[in-house]
C-alpha atoms as an extended CHARMM CRD file, in Angstrom:
* protein
*
       136  EXT
         1         1  UNK       CA            -29.5480000000       30.5320000000      -11.3660000000  PROA      1               0.0000000000
         2         2  UNK       CA            -32.9910000000       28.8690000000      -11.4580000000  PROA      2               0.0000000000
         3         3  UNK       CA            -31.4550000000       25.8130000000      -13.1450000000  PROA      3               0.0000000000
         4         4  UNK       CA            -28.8060000000       25.4940000000      -10.3940000000  PROA      4               0.0000000000
         5         5  UNK       CA            -31.4630000000       25.7280000000       -7.6790000000  PROA      5               0.0000000000
         6         6  UNK       CA            -33.6050000000       23.1310000000       -9.4920000000  PROA      6               0.0000000000
         7         7  UNK       CA            -30.6350000000       20.7490000000       -9.7680000000  PROA      7               0.0000000000
         8         8  UNK       CA            -29.8180000000       21.2480000000       -6.0750000000  PROA      8               0.0000000000
         9         9  UNK       CA            -33.4270000000       20.5210000000       -5.0510000000  PROA      9               0.0000000000
        10        10  UNK       CA            -33.5020000000       17.4350000000       -7.2870000000  PROA      10              0.0000000000
        11        11  UNK       CA            -30.2860000000       16.1790000000       -5.6400000000  PROA      11              0.0000000000
        12        12  UNK       CA            -31.7070000000       16.7930000000       -2.1430000000  PROA      12              0.0000000000
        13        13  UNK       CA            -34.8840000000       14.8950000000       -3.0690000000  PROA      13              0.0000000000
        14        14  UNK       CA            -32.8610000000       12.0100000000       -4.5440000000  PROA      14              0.0000000000
        15        15  UNK       CA            -30.7320000000       11.7080000000       -1.3990000000  PROA      15              0.0000000000
        16        16  UNK       CA            -33.9250000000       11.8260000000        0.6980000000  PROA      16              0.0000000000
        17        17  UNK       CA            -35.4410000000        8.9950000000       -1.3560000000  PROA      17              0.0000000000
        18        18  UNK       CA            -32.2610000000        6.9150000000       -0.9740000000  PROA      18              0.0000000000
        19        19  UNK       CA            -32.2280000000        7.5620000000        2.7760000000  PROA      19              0.0000000000
        20        20  UNK       CA            -35.8840000000        6.5430000000        3.0490000000  PROA      20              0.0000000000
        21        21  UNK       CA            -35.1170000000        3.2800000000        1.2700000000  PROA      21              0.0000000000
        22        22  UNK       CA            -32.0520000000        2.6340000000        3.4170000000  PROA      22              0.0000000000
        23        23  UNK       CA            -29.7320000000        3.0760000000        0.4170000000  PROA      23              0.0000000000
        24        24  UNK       CA            -26.5690000000        5.0870000000        0.8320000000  PROA      24              0.0000000000
        25        25  UNK       CA            -25.7220000000        7.4960000000       -1.9570000000  PROA      25              0.0000000000
        26        26  UNK       CA            -21.9540000000        7.1460000000       -1.4380000000  PROA      26              0.0000000000
        27        27  UNK       CA            -19.3440000000        4.4230000000       -1.8650000000  PROA      27              0.0000000000
        28        28  UNK       CA            -18.5490000000        1.9840000000        0.9120000000  PROA      28              0.0000000000
        29        29  UNK       CA            -16.0890000000        3.2090000000        3.4940000000  PROA      29              0.0000000000
        30        30  UNK       CA            -12.5120000000        2.5750000000        2.5270000000  PROA      30              0.0000000000
        31        31  UNK       CA            -10.2970000000        1.2660000000        5.2700000000  PROA      31              0.0000000000
        32        32  UNK       CA             -6.6110000000        2.0910000000        5.0980000000  PROA      32              0.0000000000
        33        33  UNK       CA             -3.4700000000        0.2720000000        6.1090000000  PROA      33              0.0000000000
        34        34  UNK       CA              0.0150000000        1.7420000000        6.0620000000  PROA      34              0.0000000000
        35        35  UNK       CA              3.3550000000        0.0450000000        5.4470000000  PROA      35              0.0000000000
        36        36  UNK       CA              6.8490000000        1.4770000000        6.0320000000  PROA      36              0.0000000000
        37        37  UNK       CA              9.9910000000       -0.6350000000        5.4870000000  PROA      37              0.0000000000
        38        38  UNK       CA             11.8490000000        1.0500000000        8.3690000000  PROA      38              0.0000000000
        39        39  UNK       CA              9.1120000000        1.1980000000       11.0020000000  PROA      39              0.0000000000
        40        40  UNK       CA              7.2740000000       -1.7790000000       12.4660000000  PROA      40              0.0000000000
        41        41  UNK       CA              4.7910000000       -1.2810000000       15.2520000000  PROA      41              0.0000000000
        42        42  UNK       CA              2.3870000000       -3.9360000000       13.9360000000  PROA      42              0.0000000000
        43        43  UNK       CA             -0.6570000000       -1.6470000000       14.0970000000  PROA      43              0.0000000000
        44        44  UNK       CA             -0.8870000000       -0.8410000000       10.3740000000  PROA      44              0.0000000000
        45        45  UNK       CA             -1.9760000000        2.7460000000       10.9930000000  PROA      45              0.0000000000
        46        46  UNK       CA             -0.4670000000        5.8830000000        9.4920000000  PROA      46              0.0000000000
        47        47  UNK       CA              1.4110000000        6.7260000000       12.7030000000  PROA      47              0.0000000000
        48        48  UNK       CA              2.2020000000        3.0960000000       13.5220000000  PROA      48              0.0000000000
        49        49  UNK       CA              2.6090000000        1.2460000000       10.1960000000  PROA      49              0.0000000000
        50        50  UNK       CA              3.3910000000       -2.3750000000        9.4310000000  PROA      50              0.0000000000
        51        51  UNK       CA              6.9340000000       -3.0290000000        8.2660000000  PROA      51              0.0000000000
        52        52  UNK       CA              6.1470000000       -5.7530000000        5.7650000000  PROA      52              0.0000000000
        53        53  UNK       CA              3.8040000000       -6.0950000000        2.8220000000  PROA      53              0.0000000000
        54        54  UNK       CA              3.0160000000       -9.6160000000        4.0410000000  PROA      54              0.0000000000
        55        55  UNK       CA              1.5100000000       -8.2380000000        7.2910000000  PROA      55              0.0000000000
        56        56  UNK       CA             -0.5800000000       -5.7460000000        5.3390000000  PROA      56              0.0000000000
        57        57  UNK       CA             -1.6720000000       -8.4990000000        2.9660000000  PROA      57              0.0000000000
        58        58  UNK       CA             -2.9500000000      -10.6570000000        5.8350000000  PROA      58              0.0000000000
        59        59  UNK       CA             -4.6870000000       -7.7270000000        7.5620000000  PROA      59              0.0000000000
        60        60  UNK       CA             -6.3040000000       -6.4340000000        4.3640000000  PROA      60              0.0000000000
        61        61  UNK       CA             -7.8070000000       -9.8340000000        3.5620000000  PROA      61              0.0000000000
        62        62  UNK       CA             -9.6180000000       -9.8250000000        6.9040000000  PROA      62              0.0000000000
        63        63  UNK       CA            -10.7550000000       -6.1810000000        6.5970000000  PROA      63              0.0000000000
        64        64  UNK       CA            -12.0810000000       -6.4580000000        3.0450000000  PROA      64              0.0000000000
        65        65  UNK       CA            -15.2170000000       -8.3080000000        4.1560000000  PROA      65              0.0000000000
        66        66  UNK       CA            -16.5150000000       -4.9950000000        5.5290000000  PROA      66              0.0000000000
        67        67  UNK       CA            -15.3750000000       -2.5170000000        2.8750000000  PROA      67              0.0000000000
        68        68  UNK       CA            -12.7380000000       -1.5770000000        0.3540000000  PROA      68              0.0000000000
        69        69  UNK       CA             -9.1570000000       -1.5230000000        1.6230000000  PROA      69              0.0000000000
        70        70  UNK       CA             -6.3060000000        0.7020000000        0.4530000000  PROA      70              0.0000000000
        71        71  UNK       CA             -2.7760000000       -0.3000000000        1.4590000000  PROA      71              0.0000000000
        72        72  UNK       CA             -0.3920000000        2.6690000000        1.3250000000  PROA      72              0.0000000000
        73        73  UNK       CA              3.2800000000        1.8220000000        0.7650000000  PROA      73              0.0000000000
        74        74  UNK       CA              5.8700000000        4.3220000000        1.9480000000  PROA      74              0.0000000000
        75        75  UNK       CA              9.0390000000        4.6870000000       -0.0620000000  PROA      75              0.0000000000
        76        76  UNK       CA             12.0770000000        2.5500000000        0.6500000000  PROA      76              0.0000000000
        77        77  UNK       CA             13.2010000000       -0.9970000000        0.0230000000  PROA      77              0.0000000000
        78        78  UNK       CA             10.9760000000       -3.8430000000        1.1610000000  PROA      78              0.0000000000
        79        79  UNK       CA             13.2850000000       -6.8530000000        1.4390000000  PROA      79              0.0000000000
        80        80  UNK       CA             11.5700000000      -10.1860000000        0.8930000000  PROA      80              0.0000000000
        81        81  UNK       CA             13.1060000000      -13.6320000000        1.2610000000  PROA      81              0.0000000000
        82        82  UNK       CA             10.2540000000      -15.3640000000       -0.5810000000  PROA      82              0.0000000000
        83        83  UNK       CA              8.0020000000      -14.2940000000       -3.3960000000  PROA      83              0.0000000000
        84        84  UNK       CA              4.8570000000      -12.4320000000       -2.3580000000  PROA      84              0.0000000000
        85        85  UNK       CA              2.0100000000      -14.3220000000       -4.0010000000  PROA      85              0.0000000000
        86        86  UNK       CA             -1.3880000000      -12.7280000000       -4.5100000000  PROA      86              0.0000000000
        87        87  UNK       CA             -4.3590000000      -14.9650000000       -5.2530000000  PROA      87              0.0000000000
        88        88  UNK       CA             -8.0660000000      -14.2940000000       -5.7390000000  PROA      88              0.0000000000
        89        89  UNK       CA             -8.3980000000      -14.5010000000       -1.9410000000  PROA      89              0.0000000000
        90        90  UNK       CA             -6.2870000000      -11.3060000000       -1.7590000000  PROA      90              0.0000000000
        91        91  UNK       CA             -8.5010000000       -9.2780000000       -4.0860000000  PROA      91              0.0000000000
        92        92  UNK       CA            -11.2860000000       -8.5590000000       -1.5720000000  PROA      92              0.0000000000
        93        93  UNK       CA            -14.5090000000      -10.0810000000       -0.3000000000  PROA      93              0.0000000000
        94        94  UNK       CA            -18.2380000000       -9.3780000000       -0.5810000000  PROA      94              0.0000000000
        95        95  UNK       CA            -17.7600000000       -7.1660000000       -3.6440000000  PROA      95              0.0000000000
        96        96  UNK       CA            -15.0500000000       -5.0420000000       -2.0030000000  PROA      96              0.0000000000
        97        97  UNK       CA            -11.5600000000       -4.5070000000       -3.4150000000  PROA      97              0.0000000000
        98        98  UNK       CA             -8.0520000000       -4.2780000000       -2.0040000000  PROA      98              0.0000000000
        99        99  UNK       CA             -5.7560000000       -1.7200000000       -3.6420000000  PROA      99              0.0000000000
       100       100  UNK       CA             -2.0140000000       -1.2020000000       -3.0620000000  PROA      100             0.0000000000
       101       101  UNK       CA             -0.6820000000        2.3010000000       -3.7390000000  PROA      101             0.0000000000
       102       102  UNK       CA              2.5520000000        4.2140000000       -3.2680000000  PROA      102             0.0000000000
       103       103  UNK       CA              2.3520000000        7.2220000000       -0.9700000000  PROA      103             0.0000000000
       104       104  UNK       CA              2.4420000000       10.3430000000       -3.1500000000  PROA      104             0.0000000000
       105       105  UNK       CA              6.0110000000       11.3550000000       -4.0210000000  PROA      105             0.0000000000
       106       106  UNK       CA              7.5240000000        8.1710000000       -2.5440000000  PROA      106             0.0000000000
       107       107  UNK       CA              8.9840000000        5.1420000000       -4.3490000000  PROA      107             0.0000000000
       108       108  UNK       CA              8.5510000000        1.7240000000       -2.7600000000  PROA      108             0.0000000000
       109       109  UNK       CA             10.9130000000       -0.9930000000       -4.0460000000  PROA      109             0.0000000000
       110       110  UNK       CA             10.2320000000       -4.6940000000       -3.4480000000  PROA      110             0.0000000000
       111       111  UNK       CA             13.5090000000       -6.6010000000       -3.5850000000  PROA      111             0.0000000000
       112       112  UNK       CA             14.3960000000      -10.2370000000       -3.1760000000  PROA      112             0.0000000000
       113       113  UNK       CA             18.0630000000       -9.4960000000       -3.6490000000  PROA      113             0.0000000000
       114       114  UNK       CA             20.7190000000       -9.8100000000       -0.9570000000  PROA      114             0.0000000000
       115       115  UNK       CA             22.6490000000       -6.6540000000       -0.1390000000  PROA      115             0.0000000000
       116       116  UNK       CA             26.3810000000       -7.1250000000       -0.5670000000  PROA      116             0.0000000000
       117       117  UNK       CA             28.4530000000       -5.1030000000        1.8690000000  PROA      117             0.0000000000
       118       118  UNK       CA             32.0600000000       -5.0060000000        3.0280000000  PROA      118             0.0000000000
       119       119  UNK       CA             33.5760000000       -3.9270000000       -0.2730000000  PROA      119             0.0000000000
       120       120  UNK       CA             37.3670000000       -3.4930000000       -0.2390000000  PROA      120             0.0000000000
       121       121  UNK       CA             39.7920000000       -2.3290000000       -2.8770000000  PROA      121             0.0000000000
       122       122  UNK       CA             41.4520000000       -5.1970000000       -4.7610000000  PROA      122             0.0000000000
       123       123  UNK       CA             43.3760000000       -3.3260000000       -7.4370000000  PROA      123             0.0000000000
       124       124  UNK       CA             43.8370000000        0.4210000000       -7.1760000000  PROA      124             0.0000000000
       125       125  UNK       CA             45.3170000000        0.6410000000      -10.6940000000  PROA      125             0.0000000000
       126       126  UNK       CA             42.1920000000       -0.8390000000      -12.2840000000  PROA      126             0.0000000000
       127       127  UNK       CA             39.7770000000        0.4090000000       -9.6120000000  PROA      127             0.0000000000
       128       128  UNK       CA             38.5450000000       -3.1200000000       -8.8060000000  PROA      128             0.0000000000
       129       129  UNK       CA             36.6810000000       -3.8530000000       -5.5920000000  PROA      129             0.0000000000
       130       130  UNK       CA             35.8200000000       -7.2340000000       -4.0030000000  PROA      130             0.0000000000
       131       131  UNK       CA             33.4140000000       -8.4530000000       -1.3330000000  PROA      131             0.0000000000
       132       132  UNK       CA             32.3450000000      -11.7560000000        0.1800000000  PROA      132             0.0000000000
       133       133  UNK       CA             28.9700000000      -12.8840000000       -1.0870000000  PROA      133             0.0000000000
       134       134  UNK       CA             26.6960000000      -14.7810000000        1.3160000000  PROA      134             0.0000000000
       135       135  UNK       CA             25.6660000000      -18.2800000000        0.3200000000  PROA      135             0.0000000000
       136       136  UNK       CA             22.2780000000      -18.5110000000       -1.3920000000  PROA      136             0.0000000000
């Protein structure tokens, strides 16, 4: 019990010393952005997420100058027409980092493929279906 009290007092004194020196004893604040492939309100918040990873990428680059940034990706398919390219400029600024994570229990999928719809039966004997494919 005495050891626990001693450790607690040592921690309190250490935090007091840090505070007196203007040093924070915790990590920089992490800012969060949210992305949902079916909801776009352009705010990037949990209740009003971005719809595209590209929007989150642009917003996170600006925010990272003031702290770490975590971009949370909701599950679903994020359709992209061009490759999403990350460079060193997208890794954070002033010693801060940008991290992309899937929301717990959800599976985000980034796809550059074109959905093919309008399938019709071509041969019922062989169970063959056909569909028009859009030009690339």
